[in-house]
Short mmCIF file of C-alpha atoms and ligand atoms in Angstrom, two decimals:
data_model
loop_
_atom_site.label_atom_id
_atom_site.label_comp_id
_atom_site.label_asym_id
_atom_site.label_seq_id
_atom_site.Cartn_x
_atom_site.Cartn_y
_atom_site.Cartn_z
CA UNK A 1 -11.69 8.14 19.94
CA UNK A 2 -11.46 11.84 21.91
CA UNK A 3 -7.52 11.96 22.72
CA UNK A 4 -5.25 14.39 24.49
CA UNK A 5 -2.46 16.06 22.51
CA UNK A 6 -0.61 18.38 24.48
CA UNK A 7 -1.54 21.79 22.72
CA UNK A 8 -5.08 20.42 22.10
CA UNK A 9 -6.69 22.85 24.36
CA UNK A 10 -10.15 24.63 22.59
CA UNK A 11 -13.05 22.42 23.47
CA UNK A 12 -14.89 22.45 19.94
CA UNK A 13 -18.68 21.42 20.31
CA UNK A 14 -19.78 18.81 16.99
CA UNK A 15 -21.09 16.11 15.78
CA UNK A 16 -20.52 12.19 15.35
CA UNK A 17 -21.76 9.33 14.85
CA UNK A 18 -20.55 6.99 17.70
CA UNK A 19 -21.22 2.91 16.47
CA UNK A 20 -21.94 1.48 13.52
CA UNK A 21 -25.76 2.46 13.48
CA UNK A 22 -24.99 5.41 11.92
CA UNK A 23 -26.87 8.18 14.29
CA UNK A 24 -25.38 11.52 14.88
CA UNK A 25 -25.43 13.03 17.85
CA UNK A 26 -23.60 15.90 19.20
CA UNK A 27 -20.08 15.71 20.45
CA UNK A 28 -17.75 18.02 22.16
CA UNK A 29 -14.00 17.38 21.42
CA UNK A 30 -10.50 19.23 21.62
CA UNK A 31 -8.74 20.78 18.60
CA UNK A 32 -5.03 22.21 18.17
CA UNK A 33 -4.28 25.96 19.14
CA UNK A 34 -3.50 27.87 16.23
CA UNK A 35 0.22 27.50 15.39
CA UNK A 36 2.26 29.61 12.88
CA UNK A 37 1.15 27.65 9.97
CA UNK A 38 -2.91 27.66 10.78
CA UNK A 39 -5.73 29.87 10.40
CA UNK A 40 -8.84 29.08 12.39
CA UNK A 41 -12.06 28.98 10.24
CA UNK A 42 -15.26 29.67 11.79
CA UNK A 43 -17.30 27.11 10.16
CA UNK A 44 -20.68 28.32 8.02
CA UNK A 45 -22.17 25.68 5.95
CA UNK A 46 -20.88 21.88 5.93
CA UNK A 47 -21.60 19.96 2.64
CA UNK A 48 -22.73 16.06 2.87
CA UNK A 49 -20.73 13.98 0.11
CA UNK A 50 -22.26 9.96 -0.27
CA UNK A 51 -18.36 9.05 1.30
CA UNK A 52 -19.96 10.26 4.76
CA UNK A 53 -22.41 7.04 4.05
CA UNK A 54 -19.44 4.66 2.91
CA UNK A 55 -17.80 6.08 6.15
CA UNK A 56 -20.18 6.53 8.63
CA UNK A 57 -21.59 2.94 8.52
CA UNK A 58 -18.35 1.44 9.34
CA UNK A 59 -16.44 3.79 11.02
CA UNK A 60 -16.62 5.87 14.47
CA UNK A 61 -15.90 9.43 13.69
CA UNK A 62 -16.63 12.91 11.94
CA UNK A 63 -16.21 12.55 8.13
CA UNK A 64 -17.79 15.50 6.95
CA UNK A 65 -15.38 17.70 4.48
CA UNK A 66 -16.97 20.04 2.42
CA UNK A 67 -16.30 23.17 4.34
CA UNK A 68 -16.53 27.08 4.02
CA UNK A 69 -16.45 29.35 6.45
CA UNK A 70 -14.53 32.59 7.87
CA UNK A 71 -11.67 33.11 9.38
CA UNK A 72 -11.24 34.43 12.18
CA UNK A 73 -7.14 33.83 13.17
CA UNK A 74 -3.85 33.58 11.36
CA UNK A 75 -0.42 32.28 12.68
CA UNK A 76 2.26 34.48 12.14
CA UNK A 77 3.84 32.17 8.84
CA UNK A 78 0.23 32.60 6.89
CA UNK A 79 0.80 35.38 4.31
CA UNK A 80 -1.77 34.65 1.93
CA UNK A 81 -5.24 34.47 4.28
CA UNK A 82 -6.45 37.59 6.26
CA UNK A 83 -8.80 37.76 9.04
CA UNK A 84 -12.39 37.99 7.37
CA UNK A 85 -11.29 36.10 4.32
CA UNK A 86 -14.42 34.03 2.74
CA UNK A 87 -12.26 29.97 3.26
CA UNK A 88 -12.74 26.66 2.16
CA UNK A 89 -11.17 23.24 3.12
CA UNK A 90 -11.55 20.11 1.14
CA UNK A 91 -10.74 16.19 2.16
CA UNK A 92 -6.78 17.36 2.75
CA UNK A 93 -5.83 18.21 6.11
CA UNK A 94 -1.95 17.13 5.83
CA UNK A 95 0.69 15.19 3.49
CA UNK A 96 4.77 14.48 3.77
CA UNK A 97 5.04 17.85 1.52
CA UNK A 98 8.56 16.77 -0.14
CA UNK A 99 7.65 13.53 -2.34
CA UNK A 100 7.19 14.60 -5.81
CA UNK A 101 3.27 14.72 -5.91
CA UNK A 102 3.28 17.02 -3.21
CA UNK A 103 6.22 18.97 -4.74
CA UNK A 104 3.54 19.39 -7.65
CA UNK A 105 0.82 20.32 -5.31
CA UNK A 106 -0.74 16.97 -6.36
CA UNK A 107 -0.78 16.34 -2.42
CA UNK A 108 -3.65 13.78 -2.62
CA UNK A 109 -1.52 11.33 -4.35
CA UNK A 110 1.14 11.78 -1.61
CA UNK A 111 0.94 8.51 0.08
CA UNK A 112 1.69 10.16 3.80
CA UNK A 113 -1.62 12.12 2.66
CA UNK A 114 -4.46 12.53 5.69
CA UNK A 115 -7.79 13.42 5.01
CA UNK A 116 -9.86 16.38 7.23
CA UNK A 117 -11.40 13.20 8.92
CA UNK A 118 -10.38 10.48 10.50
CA UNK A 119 -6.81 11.45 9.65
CA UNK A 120 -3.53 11.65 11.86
CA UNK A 121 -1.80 15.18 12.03
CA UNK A 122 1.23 16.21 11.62
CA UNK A 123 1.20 16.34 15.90
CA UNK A 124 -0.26 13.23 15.86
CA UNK A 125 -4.11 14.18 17.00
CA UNK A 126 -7.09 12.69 15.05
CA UNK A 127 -8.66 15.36 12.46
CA UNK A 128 -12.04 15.09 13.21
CA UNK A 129 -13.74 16.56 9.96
CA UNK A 130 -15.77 19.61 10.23
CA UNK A 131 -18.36 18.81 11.41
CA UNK A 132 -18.34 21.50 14.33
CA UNK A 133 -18.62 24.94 14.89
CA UNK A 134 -14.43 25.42 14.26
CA UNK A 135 -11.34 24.15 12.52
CA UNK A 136 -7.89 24.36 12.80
CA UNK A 137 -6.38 24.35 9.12
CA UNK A 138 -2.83 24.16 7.77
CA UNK A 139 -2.99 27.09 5.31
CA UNK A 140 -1.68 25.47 2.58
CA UNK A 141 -4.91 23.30 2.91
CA UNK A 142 -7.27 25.95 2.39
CA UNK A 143 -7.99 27.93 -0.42
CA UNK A 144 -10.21 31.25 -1.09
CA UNK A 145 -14.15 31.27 -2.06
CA UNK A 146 -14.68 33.96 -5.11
CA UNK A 147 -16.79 36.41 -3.65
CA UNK A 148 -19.80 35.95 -6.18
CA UNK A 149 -20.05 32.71 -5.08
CA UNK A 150 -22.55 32.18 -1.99
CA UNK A 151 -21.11 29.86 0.88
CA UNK A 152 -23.57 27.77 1.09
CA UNK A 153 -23.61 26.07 -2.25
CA UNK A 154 -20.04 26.52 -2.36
CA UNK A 155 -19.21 24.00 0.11
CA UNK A 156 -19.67 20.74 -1.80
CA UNK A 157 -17.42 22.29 -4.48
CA UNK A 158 -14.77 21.36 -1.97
CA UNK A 159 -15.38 17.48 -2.97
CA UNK A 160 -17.65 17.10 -5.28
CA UNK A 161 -16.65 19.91 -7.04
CA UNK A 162 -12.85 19.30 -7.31
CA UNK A 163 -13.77 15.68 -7.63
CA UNK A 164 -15.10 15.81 -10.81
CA UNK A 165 -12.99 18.90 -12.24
CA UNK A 166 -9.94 16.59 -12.06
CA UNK A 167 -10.31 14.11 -14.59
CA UNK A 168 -11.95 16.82 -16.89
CA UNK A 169 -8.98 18.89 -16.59
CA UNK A 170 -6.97 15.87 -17.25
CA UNK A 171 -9.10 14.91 -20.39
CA UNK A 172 -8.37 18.95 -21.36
CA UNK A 173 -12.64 19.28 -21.15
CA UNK A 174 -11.96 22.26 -18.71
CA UNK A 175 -12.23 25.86 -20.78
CA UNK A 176 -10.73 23.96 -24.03
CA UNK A 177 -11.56 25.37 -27.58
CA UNK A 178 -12.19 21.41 -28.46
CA UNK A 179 -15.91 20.35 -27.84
CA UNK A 180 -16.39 17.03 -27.20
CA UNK A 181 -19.18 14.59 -26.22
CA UNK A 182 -18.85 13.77 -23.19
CA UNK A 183 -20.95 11.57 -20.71
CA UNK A 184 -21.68 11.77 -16.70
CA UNK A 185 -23.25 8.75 -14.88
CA UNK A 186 -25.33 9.41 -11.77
CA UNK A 187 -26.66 12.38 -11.17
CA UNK A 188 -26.18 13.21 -7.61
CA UNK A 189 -23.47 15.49 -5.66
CA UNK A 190 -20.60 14.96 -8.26
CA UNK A 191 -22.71 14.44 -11.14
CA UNK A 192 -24.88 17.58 -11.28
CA UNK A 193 -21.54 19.35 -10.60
CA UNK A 194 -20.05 17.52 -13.42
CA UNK A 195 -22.83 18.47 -15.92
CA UNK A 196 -22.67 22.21 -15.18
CA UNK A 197 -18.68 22.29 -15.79
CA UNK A 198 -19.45 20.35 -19.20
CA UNK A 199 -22.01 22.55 -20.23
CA UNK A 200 -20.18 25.97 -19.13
CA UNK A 201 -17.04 25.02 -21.01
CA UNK A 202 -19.83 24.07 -24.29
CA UNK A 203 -19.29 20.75 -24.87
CA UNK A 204 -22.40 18.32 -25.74
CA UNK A 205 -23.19 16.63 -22.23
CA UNK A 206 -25.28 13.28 -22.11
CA UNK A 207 -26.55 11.78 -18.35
CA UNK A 208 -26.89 8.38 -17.97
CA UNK A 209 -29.13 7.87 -15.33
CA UNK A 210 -31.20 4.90 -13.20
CA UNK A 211 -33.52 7.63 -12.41
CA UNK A 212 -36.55 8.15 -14.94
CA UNK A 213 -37.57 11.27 -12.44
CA UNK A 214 -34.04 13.19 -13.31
CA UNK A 215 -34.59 13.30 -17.32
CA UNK A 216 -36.70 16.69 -17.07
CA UNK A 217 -34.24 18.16 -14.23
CA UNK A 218 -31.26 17.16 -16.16
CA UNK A 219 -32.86 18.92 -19.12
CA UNK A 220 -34.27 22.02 -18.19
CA UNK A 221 -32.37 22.55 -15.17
CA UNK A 222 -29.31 22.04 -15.43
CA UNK A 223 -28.85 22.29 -19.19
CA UNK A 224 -27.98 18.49 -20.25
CA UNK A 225 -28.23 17.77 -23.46
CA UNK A 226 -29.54 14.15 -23.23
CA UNK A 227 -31.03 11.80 -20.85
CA UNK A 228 -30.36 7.91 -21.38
CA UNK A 229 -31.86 5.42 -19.05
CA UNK A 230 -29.48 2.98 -17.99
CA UNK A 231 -32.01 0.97 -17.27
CA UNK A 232 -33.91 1.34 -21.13
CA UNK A 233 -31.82 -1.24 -22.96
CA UNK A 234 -33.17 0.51 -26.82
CA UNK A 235 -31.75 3.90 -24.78
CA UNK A 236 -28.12 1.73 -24.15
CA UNK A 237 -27.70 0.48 -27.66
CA UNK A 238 -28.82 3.94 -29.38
CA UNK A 239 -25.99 5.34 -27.63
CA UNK A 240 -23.33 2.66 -28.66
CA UNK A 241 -20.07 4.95 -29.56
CA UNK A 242 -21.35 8.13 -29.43
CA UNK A 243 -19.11 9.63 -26.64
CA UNK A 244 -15.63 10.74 -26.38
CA UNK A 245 -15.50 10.75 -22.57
CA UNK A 246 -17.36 9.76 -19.43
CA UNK A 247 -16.88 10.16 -16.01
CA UNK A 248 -18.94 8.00 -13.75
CA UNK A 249 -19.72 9.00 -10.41
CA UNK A 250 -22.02 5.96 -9.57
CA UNK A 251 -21.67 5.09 -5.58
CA UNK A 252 -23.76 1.51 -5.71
CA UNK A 253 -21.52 -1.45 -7.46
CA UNK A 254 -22.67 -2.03 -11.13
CA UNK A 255 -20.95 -3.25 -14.47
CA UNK A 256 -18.93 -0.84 -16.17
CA UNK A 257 -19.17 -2.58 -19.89
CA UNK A 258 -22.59 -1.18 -20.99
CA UNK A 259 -21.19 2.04 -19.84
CA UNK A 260 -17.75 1.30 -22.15
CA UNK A 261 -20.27 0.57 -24.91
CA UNK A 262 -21.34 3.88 -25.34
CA UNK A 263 -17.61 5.33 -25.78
CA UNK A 264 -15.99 5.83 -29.22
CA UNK A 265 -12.97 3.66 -30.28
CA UNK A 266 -10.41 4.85 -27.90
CA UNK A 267 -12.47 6.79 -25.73
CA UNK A 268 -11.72 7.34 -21.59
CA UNK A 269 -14.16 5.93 -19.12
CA UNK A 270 -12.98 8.17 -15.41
CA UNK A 271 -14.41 6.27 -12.30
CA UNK A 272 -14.47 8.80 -9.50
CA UNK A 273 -17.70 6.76 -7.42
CA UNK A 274 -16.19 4.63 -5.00
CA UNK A 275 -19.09 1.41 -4.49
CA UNK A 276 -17.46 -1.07 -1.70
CA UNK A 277 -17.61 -4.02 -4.22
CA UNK A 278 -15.72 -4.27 -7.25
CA UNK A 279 -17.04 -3.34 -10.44
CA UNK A 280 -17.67 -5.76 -12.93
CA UNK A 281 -15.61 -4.92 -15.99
CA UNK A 282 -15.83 -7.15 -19.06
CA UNK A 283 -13.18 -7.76 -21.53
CA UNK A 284 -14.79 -7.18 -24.50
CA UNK A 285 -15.75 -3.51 -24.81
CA UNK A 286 -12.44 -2.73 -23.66
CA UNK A 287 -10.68 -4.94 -25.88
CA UNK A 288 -13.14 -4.13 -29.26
CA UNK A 289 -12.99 -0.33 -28.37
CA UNK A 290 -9.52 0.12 -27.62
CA UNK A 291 -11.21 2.14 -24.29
CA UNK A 292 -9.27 3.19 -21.10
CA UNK A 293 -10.78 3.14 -17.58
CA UNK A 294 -8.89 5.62 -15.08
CA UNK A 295 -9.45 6.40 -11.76
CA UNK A 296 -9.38 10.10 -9.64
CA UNK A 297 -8.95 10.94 -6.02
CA UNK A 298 -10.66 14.28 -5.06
CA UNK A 299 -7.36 16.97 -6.20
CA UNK A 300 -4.73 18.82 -5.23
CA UNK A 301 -4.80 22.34 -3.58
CA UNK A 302 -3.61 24.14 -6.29
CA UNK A 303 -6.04 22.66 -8.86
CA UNK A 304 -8.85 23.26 -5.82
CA UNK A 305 -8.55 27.15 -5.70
CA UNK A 306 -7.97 27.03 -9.81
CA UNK A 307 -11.33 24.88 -9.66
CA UNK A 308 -12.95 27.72 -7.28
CA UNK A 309 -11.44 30.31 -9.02
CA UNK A 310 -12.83 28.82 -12.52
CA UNK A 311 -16.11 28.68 -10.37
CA UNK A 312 -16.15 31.88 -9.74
CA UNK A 313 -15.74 33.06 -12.90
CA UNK A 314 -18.67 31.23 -14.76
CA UNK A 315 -20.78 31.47 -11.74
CA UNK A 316 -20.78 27.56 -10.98
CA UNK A 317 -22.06 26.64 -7.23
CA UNK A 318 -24.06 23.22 -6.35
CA UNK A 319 -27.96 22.60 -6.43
CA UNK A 320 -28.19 22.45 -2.44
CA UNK A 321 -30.80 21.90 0.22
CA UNK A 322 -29.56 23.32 3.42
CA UNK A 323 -30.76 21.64 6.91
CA UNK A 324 -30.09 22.42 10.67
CA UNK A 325 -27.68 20.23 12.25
CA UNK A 326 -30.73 18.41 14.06
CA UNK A 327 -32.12 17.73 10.22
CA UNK A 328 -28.65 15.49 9.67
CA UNK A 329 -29.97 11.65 10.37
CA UNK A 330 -33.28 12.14 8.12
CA UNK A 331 -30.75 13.65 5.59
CA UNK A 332 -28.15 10.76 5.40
CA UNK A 333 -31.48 8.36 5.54
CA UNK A 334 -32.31 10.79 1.97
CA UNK A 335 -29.02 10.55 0.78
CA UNK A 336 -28.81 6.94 0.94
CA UNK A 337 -32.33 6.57 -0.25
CA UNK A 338 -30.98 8.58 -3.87
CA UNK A 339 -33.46 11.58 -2.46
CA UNK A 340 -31.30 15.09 -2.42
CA UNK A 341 -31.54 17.13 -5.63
CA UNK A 342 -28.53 17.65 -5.68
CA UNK A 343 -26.07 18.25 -2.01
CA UNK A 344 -27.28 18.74 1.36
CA UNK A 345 -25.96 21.54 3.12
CA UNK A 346 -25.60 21.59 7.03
CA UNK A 347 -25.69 25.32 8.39
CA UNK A 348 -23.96 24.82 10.85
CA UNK A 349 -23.79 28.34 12.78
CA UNK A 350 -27.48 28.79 12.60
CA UNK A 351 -27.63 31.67 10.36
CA UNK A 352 -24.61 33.69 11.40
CA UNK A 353 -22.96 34.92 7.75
CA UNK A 354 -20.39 36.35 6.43
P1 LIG B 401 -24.85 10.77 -4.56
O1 LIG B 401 -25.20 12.20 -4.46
O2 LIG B 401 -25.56 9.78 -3.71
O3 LIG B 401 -24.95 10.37 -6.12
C1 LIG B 401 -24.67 9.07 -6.58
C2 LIG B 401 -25.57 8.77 -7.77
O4 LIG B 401 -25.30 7.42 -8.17
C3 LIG B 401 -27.05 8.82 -7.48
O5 LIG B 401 -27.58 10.11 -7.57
C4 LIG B 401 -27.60 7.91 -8.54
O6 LIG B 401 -27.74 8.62 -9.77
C5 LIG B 401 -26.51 6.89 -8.74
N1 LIG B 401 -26.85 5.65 -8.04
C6 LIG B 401 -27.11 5.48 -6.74
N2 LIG B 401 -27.39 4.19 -6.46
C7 LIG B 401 -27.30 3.55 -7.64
C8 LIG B 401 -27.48 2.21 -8.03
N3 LIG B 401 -27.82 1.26 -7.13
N4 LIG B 401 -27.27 1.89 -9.33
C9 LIG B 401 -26.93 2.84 -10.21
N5 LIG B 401 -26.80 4.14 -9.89
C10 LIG B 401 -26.97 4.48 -8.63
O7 LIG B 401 -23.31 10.55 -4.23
P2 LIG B 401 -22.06 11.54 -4.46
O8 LIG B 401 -21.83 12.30 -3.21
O9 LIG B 401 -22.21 12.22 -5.76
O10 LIG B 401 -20.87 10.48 -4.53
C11 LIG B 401 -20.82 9.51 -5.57
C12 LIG B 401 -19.73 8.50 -5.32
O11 LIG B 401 -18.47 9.14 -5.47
C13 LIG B 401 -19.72 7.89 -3.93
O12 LIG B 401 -19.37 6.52 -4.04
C14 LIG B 401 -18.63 8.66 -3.22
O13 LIG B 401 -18.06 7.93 -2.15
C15 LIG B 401 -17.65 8.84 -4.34
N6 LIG B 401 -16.71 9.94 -4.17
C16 LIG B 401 -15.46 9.76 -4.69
C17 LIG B 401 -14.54 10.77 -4.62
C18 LIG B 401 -13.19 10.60 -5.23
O14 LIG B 401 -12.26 11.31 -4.83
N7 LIG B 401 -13.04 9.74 -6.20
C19 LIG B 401 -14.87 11.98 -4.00
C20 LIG B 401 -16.15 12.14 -3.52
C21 LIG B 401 -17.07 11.12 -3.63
P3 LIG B 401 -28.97 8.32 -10.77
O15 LIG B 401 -30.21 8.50 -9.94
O16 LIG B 401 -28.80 9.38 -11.80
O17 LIG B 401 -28.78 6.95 -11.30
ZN1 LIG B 402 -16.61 13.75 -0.56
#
């Protein structure tokens, strides 16, 4: 996959997996000089989203896209990022920038969009993720970390974070005067994320979990309000329409109708986990409920610095563990094994900070 582009001339060293096995190993590739639009990010802390599994496993390449770091250039068209700035960057790396979505800094509907991985540029070179020490970043793909906020467990906000602030902001659950009862399935990355945005905006927050282990965590540490097992079928049916809205974040294929079950009549089931099999969804809660089931793709970059900013403000950053880059194989084996409470965190410049 390492390609020439003509102004590809920094020799970045990273990471990558290389065949389908999986195994990272490090990597040294070429990224763009920074042109009038960029800033160059020295990369701090790298978070791990469950998408690097989907990805990894069948793809060659660098998918990692939770990113914060410093930066450390500007090209003379960047107005709005300094030198020193605290930066993020997200899944984006590019879209067309004149359809409507992007016109409404909705950019990850555009359908020209490329992700930060595995992605085309607008020069044509692979994005390679950030998985390395260095990124070159169109700056209206970045956006500012508050400075309360510590870099390290601010990273996964980039995906997880904006991933599951969407569709709350969309079902107004996102500093609304309404409370509502809302529900979050799997509690990993995007769900523990999701739990501490429905608690800090003080609406009554139920997990729905496979995991009998997470019920105290849930509780105590993150502030949940219940616990149902998925699994506990007298759990299930005590929970029949009791909840106005649920976002499931769910990465293994499973049925969404005991999930729809627990909605109220007209209530909004938001899938944001992506399984690679389709979900089983059965007619009849959807039909007796009048229920909805949307879908949401990460955000845009507008709504990702209003999601940091909002961050900021209530103090909201992810559970993390950090490793060393050598600690990323045993990590992915954890991930995939449902073992992380709740992101792992790669620092990847060895303890340089900001
Ligand atoms: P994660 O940390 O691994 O969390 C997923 C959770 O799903 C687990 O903690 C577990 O929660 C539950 N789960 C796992 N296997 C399960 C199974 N076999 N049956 C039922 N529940 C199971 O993953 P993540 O990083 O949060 O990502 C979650 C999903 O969202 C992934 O599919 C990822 O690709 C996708 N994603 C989508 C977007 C988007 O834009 N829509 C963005 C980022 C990620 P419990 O232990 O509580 O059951
Ligand atoms: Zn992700």
């Amino acid at each position: 996959m390492a390609q020439t582009t003509p102004n590809h001339t920094q020799s970045v060293v990273g990471w990558a997996a290389h065949d389908p096995s999986g195994k990272i190993t490090p990597y040294i590739f070429k990224r763009r000089e920074n042109g009038v639009n960029d800033v160059t990010i020295k990369i701090l802390y790298c978070g791990i989203c469950h998408t690097d599994i989907h990805h990894i496993k069948n793809d060659w390449g660098i998918t990692i896209h939770e990113i914060t770091g410093i930066i450390t250039k500007v090209g003379s068209n960047v107005k709005n990022f300094k030198v020193g700035d605290r930066a993020a960057v997200g899944c984006l790396a590019a879209a067309c920038m004149e359809c409507e979505f992007c016109k409404d800094s909705q950019e990850n509907y555009c359908d020209k969009i490329q992700f930060t991985y595995n992605g085309i540029f607008w020069d044509g070179s692979i994005t390679y993720g950030g998985y390395s020490e260095m990124l070159v970043a169109d700056y209206r793909f970045v956006v500012h970390v508050p400075e309360n906020i510590a870099m390290d467990a601010a990273a996964p906000l980039l995906c997880a974070g904006i991933t599951v602030f969407c569709p709350m902001k969309d079902n107004n659950l996102i500093d609304s005067p309404a409370k509502k009862r809302i529900g979050i399935v799997g509690l990993g990355g995007l769900g523990h994320v999701a739990v501490k945005f429905g608690k800090a905006f003080g609406h009554h927050v139920t997990v729905i979990s496979t995991s009998p282990s997470k019920e105290k965590e849930a509780k105590e540490l993150l502030g949940a309000d219940e616990f149902i097992l998925s699994t506990n079928a007298m759990q299930m049916q005590a929970g029949k329409r009791t909840l106005d809205f649920i976002l499931d974040t769910v990465s293994a294929k499973h049925s969404l109708g005991p999930i729809l079950e627990l909605l109220k009549v007209n209530g909004t089931l938001s899938v944001v986990g992506a399984p690679e099999a389709p979900f089983e969804l059965p007619s009849f809660p959807l039909i007796f409920g009048k229920r909805s089931v949307k879908g949401s793709m990460t955000g845009g970059m507008r709504e990702t610095q209003e999601m940091m900013n909002v961050c900021g403000k209530y103090n909201i950053t992810c559970n993390i563990e950090v490793i060393k880059p050598d600690q990323i194989n045993e990590a992915l084996d954890r991930l995939a094994r449902n073992d992380v409470r709740y992101r792992f965190v790669i620092d990847i410049a060895g303890g340089a900070r900001e």
